[in-house]
CSV table of C-alpha atoms and ligand atoms in Angstrom, one decimal:
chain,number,residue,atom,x,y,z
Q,1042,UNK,CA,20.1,-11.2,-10.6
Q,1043,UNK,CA,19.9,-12.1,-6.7
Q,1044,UNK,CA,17.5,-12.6,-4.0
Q,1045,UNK,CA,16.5,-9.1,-2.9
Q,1046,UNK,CA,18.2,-10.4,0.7
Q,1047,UNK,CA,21.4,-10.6,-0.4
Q,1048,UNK,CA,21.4,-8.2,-3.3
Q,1049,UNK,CA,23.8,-5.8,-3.5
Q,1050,UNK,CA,22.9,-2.0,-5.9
Q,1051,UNK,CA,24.4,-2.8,-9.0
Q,1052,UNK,CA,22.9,-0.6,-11.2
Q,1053,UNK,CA,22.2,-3.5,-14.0
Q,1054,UNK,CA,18.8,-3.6,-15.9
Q,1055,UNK,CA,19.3,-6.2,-17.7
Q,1056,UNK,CA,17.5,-8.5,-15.3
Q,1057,UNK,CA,16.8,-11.8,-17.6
Q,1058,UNK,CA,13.4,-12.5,-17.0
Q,1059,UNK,CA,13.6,-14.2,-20.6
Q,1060,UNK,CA,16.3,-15.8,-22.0
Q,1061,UNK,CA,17.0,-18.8,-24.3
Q,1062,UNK,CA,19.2,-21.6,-22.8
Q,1063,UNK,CA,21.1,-23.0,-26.2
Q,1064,UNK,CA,22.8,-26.0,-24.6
Q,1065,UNK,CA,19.6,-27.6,-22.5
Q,1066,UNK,CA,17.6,-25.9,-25.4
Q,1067,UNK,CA,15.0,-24.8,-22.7
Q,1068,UNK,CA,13.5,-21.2,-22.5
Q,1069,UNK,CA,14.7,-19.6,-19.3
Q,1070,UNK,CA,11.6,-17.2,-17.5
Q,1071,UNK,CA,12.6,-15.7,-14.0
Q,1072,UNK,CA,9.2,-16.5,-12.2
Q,1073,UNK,CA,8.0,-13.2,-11.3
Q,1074,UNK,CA,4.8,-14.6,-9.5
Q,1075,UNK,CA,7.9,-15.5,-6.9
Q,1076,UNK,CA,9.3,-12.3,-6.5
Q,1077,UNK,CA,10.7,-10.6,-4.5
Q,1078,UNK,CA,10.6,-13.1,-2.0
Q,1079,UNK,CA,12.4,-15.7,-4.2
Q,1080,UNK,CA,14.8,-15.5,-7.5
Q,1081,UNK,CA,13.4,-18.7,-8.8
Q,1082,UNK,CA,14.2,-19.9,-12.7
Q,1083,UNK,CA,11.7,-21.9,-14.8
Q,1084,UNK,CA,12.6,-24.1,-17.7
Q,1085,UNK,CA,10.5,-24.8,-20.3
Q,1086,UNK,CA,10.7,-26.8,-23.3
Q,1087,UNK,CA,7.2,-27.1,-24.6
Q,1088,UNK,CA,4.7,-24.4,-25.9
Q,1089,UNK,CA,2.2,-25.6,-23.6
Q,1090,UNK,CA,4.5,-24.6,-20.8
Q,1091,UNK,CA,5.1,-21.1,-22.5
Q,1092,UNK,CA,1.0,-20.3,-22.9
Q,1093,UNK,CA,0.7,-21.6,-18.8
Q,1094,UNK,CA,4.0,-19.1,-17.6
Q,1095,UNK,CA,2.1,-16.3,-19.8
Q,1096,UNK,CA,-1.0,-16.9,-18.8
Q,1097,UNK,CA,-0.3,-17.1,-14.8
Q,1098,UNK,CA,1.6,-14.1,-15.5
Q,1099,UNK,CA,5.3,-16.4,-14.9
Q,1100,UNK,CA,6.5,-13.9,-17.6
Q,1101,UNK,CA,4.5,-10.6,-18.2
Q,1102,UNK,CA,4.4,-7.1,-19.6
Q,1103,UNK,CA,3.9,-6.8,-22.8
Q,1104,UNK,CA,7.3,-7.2,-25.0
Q,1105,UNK,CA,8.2,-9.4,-22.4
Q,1106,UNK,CA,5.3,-11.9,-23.6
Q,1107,UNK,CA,6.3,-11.4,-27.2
Q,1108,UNK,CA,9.9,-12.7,-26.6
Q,1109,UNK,CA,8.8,-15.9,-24.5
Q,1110,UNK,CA,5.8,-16.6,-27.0
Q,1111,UNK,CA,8.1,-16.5,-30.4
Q,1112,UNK,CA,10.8,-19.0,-28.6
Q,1113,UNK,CA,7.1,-20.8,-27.4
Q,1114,UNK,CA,6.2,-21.6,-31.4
Q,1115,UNK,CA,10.1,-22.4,-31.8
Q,1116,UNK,CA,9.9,-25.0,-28.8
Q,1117,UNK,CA,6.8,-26.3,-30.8
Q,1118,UNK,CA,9.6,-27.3,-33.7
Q,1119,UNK,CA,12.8,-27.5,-32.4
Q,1120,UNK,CA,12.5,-31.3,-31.6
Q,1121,UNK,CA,11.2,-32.0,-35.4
Q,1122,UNK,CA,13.4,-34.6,-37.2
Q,1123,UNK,CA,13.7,-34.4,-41.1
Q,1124,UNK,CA,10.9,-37.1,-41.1
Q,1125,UNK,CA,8.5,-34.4,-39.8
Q,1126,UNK,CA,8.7,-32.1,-42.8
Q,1127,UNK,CA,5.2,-32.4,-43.8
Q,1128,UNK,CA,4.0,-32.0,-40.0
Q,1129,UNK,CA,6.0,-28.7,-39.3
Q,1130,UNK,CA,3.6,-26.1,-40.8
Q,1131,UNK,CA,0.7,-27.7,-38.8
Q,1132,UNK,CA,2.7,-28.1,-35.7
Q,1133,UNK,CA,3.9,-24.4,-36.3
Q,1134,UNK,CA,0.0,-23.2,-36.2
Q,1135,UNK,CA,-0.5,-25.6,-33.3
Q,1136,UNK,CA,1.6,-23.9,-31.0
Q,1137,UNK,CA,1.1,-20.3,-32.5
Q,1138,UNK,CA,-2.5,-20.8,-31.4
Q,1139,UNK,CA,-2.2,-21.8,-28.3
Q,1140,UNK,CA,0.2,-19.0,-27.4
Q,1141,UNK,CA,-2.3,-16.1,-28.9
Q,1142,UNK,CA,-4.9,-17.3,-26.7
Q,1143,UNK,CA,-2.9,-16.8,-23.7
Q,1144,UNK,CA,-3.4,-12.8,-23.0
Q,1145,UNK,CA,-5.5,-10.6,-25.3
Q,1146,UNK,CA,-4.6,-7.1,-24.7
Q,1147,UNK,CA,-0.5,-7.0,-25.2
Q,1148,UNK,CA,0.0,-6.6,-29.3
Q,1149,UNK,CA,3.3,-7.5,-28.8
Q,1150,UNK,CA,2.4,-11.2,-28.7
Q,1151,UNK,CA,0.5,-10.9,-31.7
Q,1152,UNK,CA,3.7,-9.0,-33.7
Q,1153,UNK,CA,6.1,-11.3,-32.3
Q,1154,UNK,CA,4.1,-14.9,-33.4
Q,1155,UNK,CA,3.2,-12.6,-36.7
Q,1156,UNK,CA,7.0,-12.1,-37.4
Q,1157,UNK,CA,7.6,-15.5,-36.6
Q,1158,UNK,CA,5.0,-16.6,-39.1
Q,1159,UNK,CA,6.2,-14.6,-41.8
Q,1160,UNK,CA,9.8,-16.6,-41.2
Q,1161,UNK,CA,8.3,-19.7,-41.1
Q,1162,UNK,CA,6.8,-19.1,-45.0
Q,1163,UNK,CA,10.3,-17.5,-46.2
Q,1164,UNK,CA,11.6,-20.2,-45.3
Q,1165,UNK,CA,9.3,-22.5,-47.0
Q,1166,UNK,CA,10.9,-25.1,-49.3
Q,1167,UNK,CA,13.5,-25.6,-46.8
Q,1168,UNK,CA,14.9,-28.6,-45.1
Q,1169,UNK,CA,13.6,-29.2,-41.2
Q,1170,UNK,CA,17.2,-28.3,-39.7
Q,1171,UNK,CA,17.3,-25.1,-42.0
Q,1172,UNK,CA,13.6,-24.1,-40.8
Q,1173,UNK,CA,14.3,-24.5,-37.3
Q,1174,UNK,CA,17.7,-22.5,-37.4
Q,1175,UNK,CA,15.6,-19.9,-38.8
Q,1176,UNK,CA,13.1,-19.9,-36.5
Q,1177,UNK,CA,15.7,-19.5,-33.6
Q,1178,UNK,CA,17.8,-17.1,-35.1
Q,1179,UNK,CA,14.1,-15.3,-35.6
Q,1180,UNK,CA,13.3,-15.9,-31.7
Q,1181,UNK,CA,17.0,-14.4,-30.9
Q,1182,UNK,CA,16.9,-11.3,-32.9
Q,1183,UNK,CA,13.3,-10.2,-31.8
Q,1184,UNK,CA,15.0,-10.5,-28.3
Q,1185,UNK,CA,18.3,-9.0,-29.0
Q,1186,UNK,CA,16.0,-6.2,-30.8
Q,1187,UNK,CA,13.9,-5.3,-27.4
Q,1188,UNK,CA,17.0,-4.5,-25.6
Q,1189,UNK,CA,18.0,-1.9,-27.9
Q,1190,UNK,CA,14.8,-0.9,-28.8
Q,1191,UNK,CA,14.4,-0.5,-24.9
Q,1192,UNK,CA,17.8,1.5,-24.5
Q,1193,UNK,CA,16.4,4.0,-27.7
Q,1194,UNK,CA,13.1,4.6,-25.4
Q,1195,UNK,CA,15.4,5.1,-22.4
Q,1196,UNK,CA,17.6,8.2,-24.0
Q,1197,UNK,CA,14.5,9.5,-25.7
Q,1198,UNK,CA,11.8,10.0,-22.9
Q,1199,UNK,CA,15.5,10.7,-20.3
Q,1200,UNK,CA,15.6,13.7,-22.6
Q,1201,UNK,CA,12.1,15.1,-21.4
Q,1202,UNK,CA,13.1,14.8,-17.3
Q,1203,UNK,CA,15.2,16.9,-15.1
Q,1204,UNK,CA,17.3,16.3,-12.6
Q,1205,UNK,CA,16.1,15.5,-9.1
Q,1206,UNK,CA,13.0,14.9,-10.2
Q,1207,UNK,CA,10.1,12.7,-8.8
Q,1208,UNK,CA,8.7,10.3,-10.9
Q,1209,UNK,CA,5.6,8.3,-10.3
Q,1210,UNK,CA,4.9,5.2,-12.5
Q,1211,UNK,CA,2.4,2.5,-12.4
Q,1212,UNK,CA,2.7,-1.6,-12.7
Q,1213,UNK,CA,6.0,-2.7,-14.3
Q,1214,UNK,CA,7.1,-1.5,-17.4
Q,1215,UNK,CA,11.0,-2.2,-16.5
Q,1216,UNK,CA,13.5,-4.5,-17.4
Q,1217,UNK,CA,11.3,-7.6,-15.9
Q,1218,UNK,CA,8.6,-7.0,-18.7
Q,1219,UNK,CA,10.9,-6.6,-21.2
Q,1220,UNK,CA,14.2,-8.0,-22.7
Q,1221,UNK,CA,16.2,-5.3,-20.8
Q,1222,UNK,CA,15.9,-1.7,-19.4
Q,1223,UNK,CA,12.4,-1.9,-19.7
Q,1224,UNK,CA,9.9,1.4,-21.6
Q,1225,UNK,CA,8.7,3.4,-18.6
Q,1226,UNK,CA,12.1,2.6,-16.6
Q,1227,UNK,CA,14.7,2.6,-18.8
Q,1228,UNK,CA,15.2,6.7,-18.6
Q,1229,UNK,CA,15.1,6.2,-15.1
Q,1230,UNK,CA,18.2,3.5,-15.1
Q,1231,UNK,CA,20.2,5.8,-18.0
Q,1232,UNK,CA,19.3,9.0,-16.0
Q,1233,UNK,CA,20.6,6.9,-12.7
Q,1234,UNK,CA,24.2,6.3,-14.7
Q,1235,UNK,CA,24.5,9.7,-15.3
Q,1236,UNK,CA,23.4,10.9,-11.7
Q,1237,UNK,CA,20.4,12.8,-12.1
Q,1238,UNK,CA,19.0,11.8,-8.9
Q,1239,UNK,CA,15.2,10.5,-9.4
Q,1240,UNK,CA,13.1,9.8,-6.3
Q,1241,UNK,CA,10.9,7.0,-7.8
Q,1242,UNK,CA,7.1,6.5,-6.6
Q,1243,UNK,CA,5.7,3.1,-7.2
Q,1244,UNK,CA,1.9,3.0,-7.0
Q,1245,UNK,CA,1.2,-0.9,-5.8
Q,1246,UNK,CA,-1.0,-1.7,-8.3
Q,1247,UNK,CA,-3.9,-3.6,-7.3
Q,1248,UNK,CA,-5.1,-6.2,-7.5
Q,1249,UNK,CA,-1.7,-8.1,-8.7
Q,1250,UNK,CA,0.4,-5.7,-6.9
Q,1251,UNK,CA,3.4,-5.4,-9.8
Q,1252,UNK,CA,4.1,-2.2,-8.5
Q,1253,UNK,CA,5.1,-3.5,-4.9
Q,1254,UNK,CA,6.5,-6.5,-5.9
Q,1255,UNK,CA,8.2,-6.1,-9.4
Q,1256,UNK,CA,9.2,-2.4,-9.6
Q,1257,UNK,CA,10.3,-2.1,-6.5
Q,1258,UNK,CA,12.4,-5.2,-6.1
Q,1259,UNK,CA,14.2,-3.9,-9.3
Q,1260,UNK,CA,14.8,-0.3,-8.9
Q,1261,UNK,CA,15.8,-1.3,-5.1
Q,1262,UNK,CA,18.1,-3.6,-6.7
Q,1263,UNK,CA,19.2,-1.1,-9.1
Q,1264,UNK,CA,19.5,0.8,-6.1
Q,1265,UNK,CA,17.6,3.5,-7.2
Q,1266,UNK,CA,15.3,5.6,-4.3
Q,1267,UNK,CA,12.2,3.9,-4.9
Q,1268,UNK,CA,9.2,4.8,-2.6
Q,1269,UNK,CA,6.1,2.6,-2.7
Q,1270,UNK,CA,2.6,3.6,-2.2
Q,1271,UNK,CA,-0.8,2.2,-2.2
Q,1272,UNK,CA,-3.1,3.4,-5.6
Q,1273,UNK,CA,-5.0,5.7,-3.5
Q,1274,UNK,CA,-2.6,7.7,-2.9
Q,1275,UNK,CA,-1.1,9.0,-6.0
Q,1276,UNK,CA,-3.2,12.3,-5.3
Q,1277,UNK,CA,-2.3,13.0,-2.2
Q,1278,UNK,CA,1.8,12.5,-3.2
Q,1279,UNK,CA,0.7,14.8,-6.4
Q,1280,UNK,CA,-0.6,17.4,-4.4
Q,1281,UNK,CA,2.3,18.1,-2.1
Q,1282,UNK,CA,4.4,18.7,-5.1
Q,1283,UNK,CA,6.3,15.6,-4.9
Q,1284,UNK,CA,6.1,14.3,-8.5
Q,1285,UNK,CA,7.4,16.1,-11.6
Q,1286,UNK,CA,6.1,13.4,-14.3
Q,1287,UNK,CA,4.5,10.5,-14.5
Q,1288,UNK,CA,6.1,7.4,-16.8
Q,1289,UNK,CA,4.1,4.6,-17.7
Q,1290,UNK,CA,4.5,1.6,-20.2
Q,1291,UNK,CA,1.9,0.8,-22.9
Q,1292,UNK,CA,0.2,-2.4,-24.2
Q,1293,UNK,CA,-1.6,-1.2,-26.8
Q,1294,UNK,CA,-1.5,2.1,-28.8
Q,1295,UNK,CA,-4.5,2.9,-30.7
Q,1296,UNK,CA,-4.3,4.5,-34.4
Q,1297,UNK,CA,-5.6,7.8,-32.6
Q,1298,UNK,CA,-2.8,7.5,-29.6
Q,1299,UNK,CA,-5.4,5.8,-27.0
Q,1300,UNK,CA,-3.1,3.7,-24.8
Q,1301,UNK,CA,-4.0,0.8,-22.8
Q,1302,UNK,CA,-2.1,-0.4,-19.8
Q,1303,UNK,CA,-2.7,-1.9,-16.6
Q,1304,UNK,CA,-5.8,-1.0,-14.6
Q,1305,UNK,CA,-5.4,2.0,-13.0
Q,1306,UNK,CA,-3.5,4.3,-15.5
Q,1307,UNK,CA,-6.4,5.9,-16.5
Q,1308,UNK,CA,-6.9,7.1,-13.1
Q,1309,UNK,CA,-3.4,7.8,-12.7
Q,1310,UNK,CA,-3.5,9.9,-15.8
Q,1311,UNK,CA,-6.9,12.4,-14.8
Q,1312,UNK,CA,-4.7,12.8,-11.5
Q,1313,UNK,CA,-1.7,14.4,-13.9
Q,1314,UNK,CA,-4.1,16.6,-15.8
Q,1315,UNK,CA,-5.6,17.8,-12.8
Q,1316,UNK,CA,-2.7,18.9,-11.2
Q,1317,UNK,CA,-0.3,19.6,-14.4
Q,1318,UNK,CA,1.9,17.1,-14.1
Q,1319,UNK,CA,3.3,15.6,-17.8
Q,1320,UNK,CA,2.3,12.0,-18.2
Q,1321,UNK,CA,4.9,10.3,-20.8
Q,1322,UNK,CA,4.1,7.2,-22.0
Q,1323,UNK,CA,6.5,4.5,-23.0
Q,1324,UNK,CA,6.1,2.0,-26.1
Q,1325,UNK,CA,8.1,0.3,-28.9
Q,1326,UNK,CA,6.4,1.1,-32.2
Q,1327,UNK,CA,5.6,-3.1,-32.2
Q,1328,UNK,CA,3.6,-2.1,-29.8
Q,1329,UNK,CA,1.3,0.6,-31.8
Q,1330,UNK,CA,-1.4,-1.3,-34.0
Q,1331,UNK,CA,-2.9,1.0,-36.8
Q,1332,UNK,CA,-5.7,-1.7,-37.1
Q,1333,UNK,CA,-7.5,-0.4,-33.6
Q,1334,UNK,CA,-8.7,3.1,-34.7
Q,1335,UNK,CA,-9.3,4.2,-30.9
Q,1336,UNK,CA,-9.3,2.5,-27.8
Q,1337,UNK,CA,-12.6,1.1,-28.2
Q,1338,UNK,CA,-11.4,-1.4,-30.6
Q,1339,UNK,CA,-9.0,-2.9,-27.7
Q,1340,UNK,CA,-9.4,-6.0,-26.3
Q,1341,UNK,CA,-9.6,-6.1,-22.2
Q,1342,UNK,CA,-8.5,-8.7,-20.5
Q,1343,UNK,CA,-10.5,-10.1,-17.7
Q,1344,UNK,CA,-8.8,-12.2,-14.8
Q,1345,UNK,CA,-10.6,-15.3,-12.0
Q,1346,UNK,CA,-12.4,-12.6,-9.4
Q,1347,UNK,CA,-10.2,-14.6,-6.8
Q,1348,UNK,CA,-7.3,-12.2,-7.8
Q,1349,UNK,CA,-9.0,-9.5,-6.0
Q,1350,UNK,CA,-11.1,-11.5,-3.3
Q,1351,UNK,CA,-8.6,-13.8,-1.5
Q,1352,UNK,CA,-5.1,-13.8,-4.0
Q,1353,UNK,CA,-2.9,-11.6,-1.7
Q,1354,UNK,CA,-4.8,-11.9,2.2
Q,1355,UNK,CA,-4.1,-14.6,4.3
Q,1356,UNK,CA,-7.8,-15.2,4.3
Q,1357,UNK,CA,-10.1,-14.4,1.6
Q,1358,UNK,CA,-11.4,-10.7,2.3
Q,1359,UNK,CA,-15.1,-10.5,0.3
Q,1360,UNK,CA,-17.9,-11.8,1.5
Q,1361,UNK,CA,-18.6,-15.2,-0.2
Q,1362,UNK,CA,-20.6,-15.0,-3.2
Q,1363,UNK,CA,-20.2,-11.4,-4.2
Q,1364,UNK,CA,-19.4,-10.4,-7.5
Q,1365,UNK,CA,-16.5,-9.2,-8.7
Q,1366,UNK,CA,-15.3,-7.4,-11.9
Q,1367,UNK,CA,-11.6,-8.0,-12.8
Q,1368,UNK,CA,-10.4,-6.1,-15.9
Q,1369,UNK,CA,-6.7,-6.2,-16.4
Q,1370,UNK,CA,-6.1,-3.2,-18.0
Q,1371,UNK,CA,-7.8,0.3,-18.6
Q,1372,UNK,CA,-7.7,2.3,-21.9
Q,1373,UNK,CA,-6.3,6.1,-21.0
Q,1374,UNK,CA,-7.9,8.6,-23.6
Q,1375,UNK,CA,-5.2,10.5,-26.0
Q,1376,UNK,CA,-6.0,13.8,-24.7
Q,1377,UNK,CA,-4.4,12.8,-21.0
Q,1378,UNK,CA,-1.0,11.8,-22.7
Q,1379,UNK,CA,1.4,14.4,-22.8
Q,1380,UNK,CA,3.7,12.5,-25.2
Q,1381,UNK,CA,4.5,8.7,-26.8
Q,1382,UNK,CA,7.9,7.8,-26.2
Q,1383,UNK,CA,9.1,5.3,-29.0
Q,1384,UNK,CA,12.5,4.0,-30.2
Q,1385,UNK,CA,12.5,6.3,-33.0
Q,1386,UNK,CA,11.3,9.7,-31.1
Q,1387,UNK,CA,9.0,11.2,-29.2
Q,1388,UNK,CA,5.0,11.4,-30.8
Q,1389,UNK,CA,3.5,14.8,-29.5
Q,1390,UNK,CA,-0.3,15.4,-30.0
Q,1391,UNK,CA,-2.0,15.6,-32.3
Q,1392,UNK,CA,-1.4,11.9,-32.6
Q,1393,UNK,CA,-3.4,10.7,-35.6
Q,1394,UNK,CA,-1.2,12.3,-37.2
Q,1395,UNK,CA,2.6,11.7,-36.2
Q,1396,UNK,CA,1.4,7.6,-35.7
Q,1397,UNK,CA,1.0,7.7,-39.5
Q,1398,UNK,CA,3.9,9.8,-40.4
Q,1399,UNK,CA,6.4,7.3,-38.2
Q,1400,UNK,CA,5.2,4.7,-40.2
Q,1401,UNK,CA,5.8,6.9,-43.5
I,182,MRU,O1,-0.5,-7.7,-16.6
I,182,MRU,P1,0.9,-7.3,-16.8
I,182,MRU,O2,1.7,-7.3,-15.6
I,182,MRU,O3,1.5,-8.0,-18.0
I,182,MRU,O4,0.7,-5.8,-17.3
I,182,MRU,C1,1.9,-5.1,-17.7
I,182,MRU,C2,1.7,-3.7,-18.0
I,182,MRU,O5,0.6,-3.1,-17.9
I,182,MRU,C3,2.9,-2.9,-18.5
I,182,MRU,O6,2.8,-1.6,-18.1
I,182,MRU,C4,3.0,-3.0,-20.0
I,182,MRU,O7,2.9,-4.3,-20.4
I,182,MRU,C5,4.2,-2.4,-20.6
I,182,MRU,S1,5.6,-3.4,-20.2
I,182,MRU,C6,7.0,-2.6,-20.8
């Protein structure tokens, strides 16, 4: 991946925003709070580190945080000697801790810590050296998995678009927030190889603005026809017959096909319904948790009010001393989703029911 400057259309989503250095043994993130102004790479090699990258969103979307947090709890042991065998269970849960607490909505941090946990106790019995190998080769594969897991999202929800299409999405579910093609994007970068000619609205996405600066900096690089517009005017693009479907990724899907996702969605999806436009979302099935019956039972992030008063102005923009309410993410209602697009097929309404028969 290069600067935006000097970046040439290369048609490549496999942008490594996560990625395990073996021979520094350091955890790789492309910092996106830097782009697209800067390609810059952070190395990490403690858990702390991880939780602090996840937190100030160094690494986001949701199975992007999974990956970095299940090498996080592998940082915690990888520098364990054979003297620390009694130690590595309770430095295990040490670092597992601190990494849950980092974002609350994404279930994919939870799977991927969960997984990571249940290796940690097959392994029980084990020498140090055999635990941590296991650990890694745990980390690895739950990365290796998201790519194709990504891919499999990318044919299925490509098979529900036309050519020529436009397509509006919402934040970044691409290949930054994942291990590679991204949920929302990845039909947009297989329909792009086979030349179906998308025209690509990016709403901005307030207040972090991972519309403007994530998803178009890698569709652009991509060189896919990306168009960006401010949130408030996803209706007025709608209405002039510009936009054929709407893709969005997913952080949580509720037993009853509730979806949250950044704030905003919601909004984006009434829009659809009102003026008939299919809104797909995009999801790995790690990403669906039975144990939320409906939206309600999702957590909501809430970010520092700064993030909306001063982060992106040159000077701070609300009146010192005014209240401000920053939710992260919004919960859009089953009946506004057309479809769930998963690696193993497409969930059409009603969704009670097709969530519990993929899991059958
Ligand atoms: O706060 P963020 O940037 O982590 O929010 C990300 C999203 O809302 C994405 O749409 C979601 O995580 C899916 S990523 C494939």
């Amino acid at each position: 991946v290069q600067g935006v400057k000097d970046a040439k259309p290369n048609h490549s989503p496999r942008a490594v925003a996560v990625r395990f250095d073996d021979e520094t043994g350091e955890l790789v993130l492309l910092d996106q709070t830097a782009l697209p102004g800067e390609v810059r790479y952070l190395r990490l090699s403690e858990p702390s580190q991880v939780r602090e990258a996840i937190y100030e969103l160094k690494v986001r979307g949701a199975p992007a945080i999974g990956v970095a947090a299940a090498y996080g709890v592998y940082l915690g042991v990888s520098r364990l000697s054979a003297r620390d065998a009694l130690s590595i269970e309770r430095v295990f849960e040490e670092a597992r801790g601190l990494l849950q607490s980092s974002r609350p909505t994404a279930v994919n941090l939870t799977w991927a810590l969960d997984r990571m946990a249940r290796r940690l106790s097959a392994e029980k019995g084990g020498s140090v050296e055999q635990i941590r190998a296991a650990l890694k080769q745990e980390a690895d594969a739950i990365r290796a998995e998201d790519e194709e897991v990504c891919r499999r999202i990318g044919e299925n929800g490509l098979a529900l678009l036309g050519r020529n299409w436009g397509i509006l999405t919402h934040c970044n579910a691409g290949a930054l927030a994942t291990a590679g093609w991204g949920t929302a994007l990845a039909p947009l970068y297989l329909g792009t190889e086979r030349g179906y000619g998308f025209k690509v609205f990016a709403d901005e996405t307030r207040p972090l603005l991972q519309g403007v600066r994530l998803t178009a900096w890698e569709l652009h690089v991509a060189g896919i026809d990306v168009t960006i517009i401010c949130d408030n005017m996803a209706s007025h693009v709608m209405r002039q017959g510009w936009v054929q479907a709407v893709l969005v990724g997913c952080d949580r899907v509720a037993a009853n096909g509730d979806t949250a996702n950044k704030i905003g969605t919601s909004g984006v999806a009434i829009l659809a319904k009102h003026y008939g436009i299919p809104f797909y979302v995009h999801a790995p099935v790690s990403t669906i948790d039975r144990a939320c019956a409906t939206g309600r039972d999702i957590p909501i992030e809430e970010r520092p009010p700064e993030e909306i008063t001063e982060k992106w102005y040159a000077r701070r923009m609300a009146p010192e001393g005014v209240k401000a309410f920053n939710p992260a993410f919004d919960v859009t209602d089953h009946e506004l989703v057309s479809a769930i697009v998963t690696e193993r097929g497409v969930i059409r309404p009603p969704y009670d029911q097709g969530i519990r028969q993929l899991f059958e």
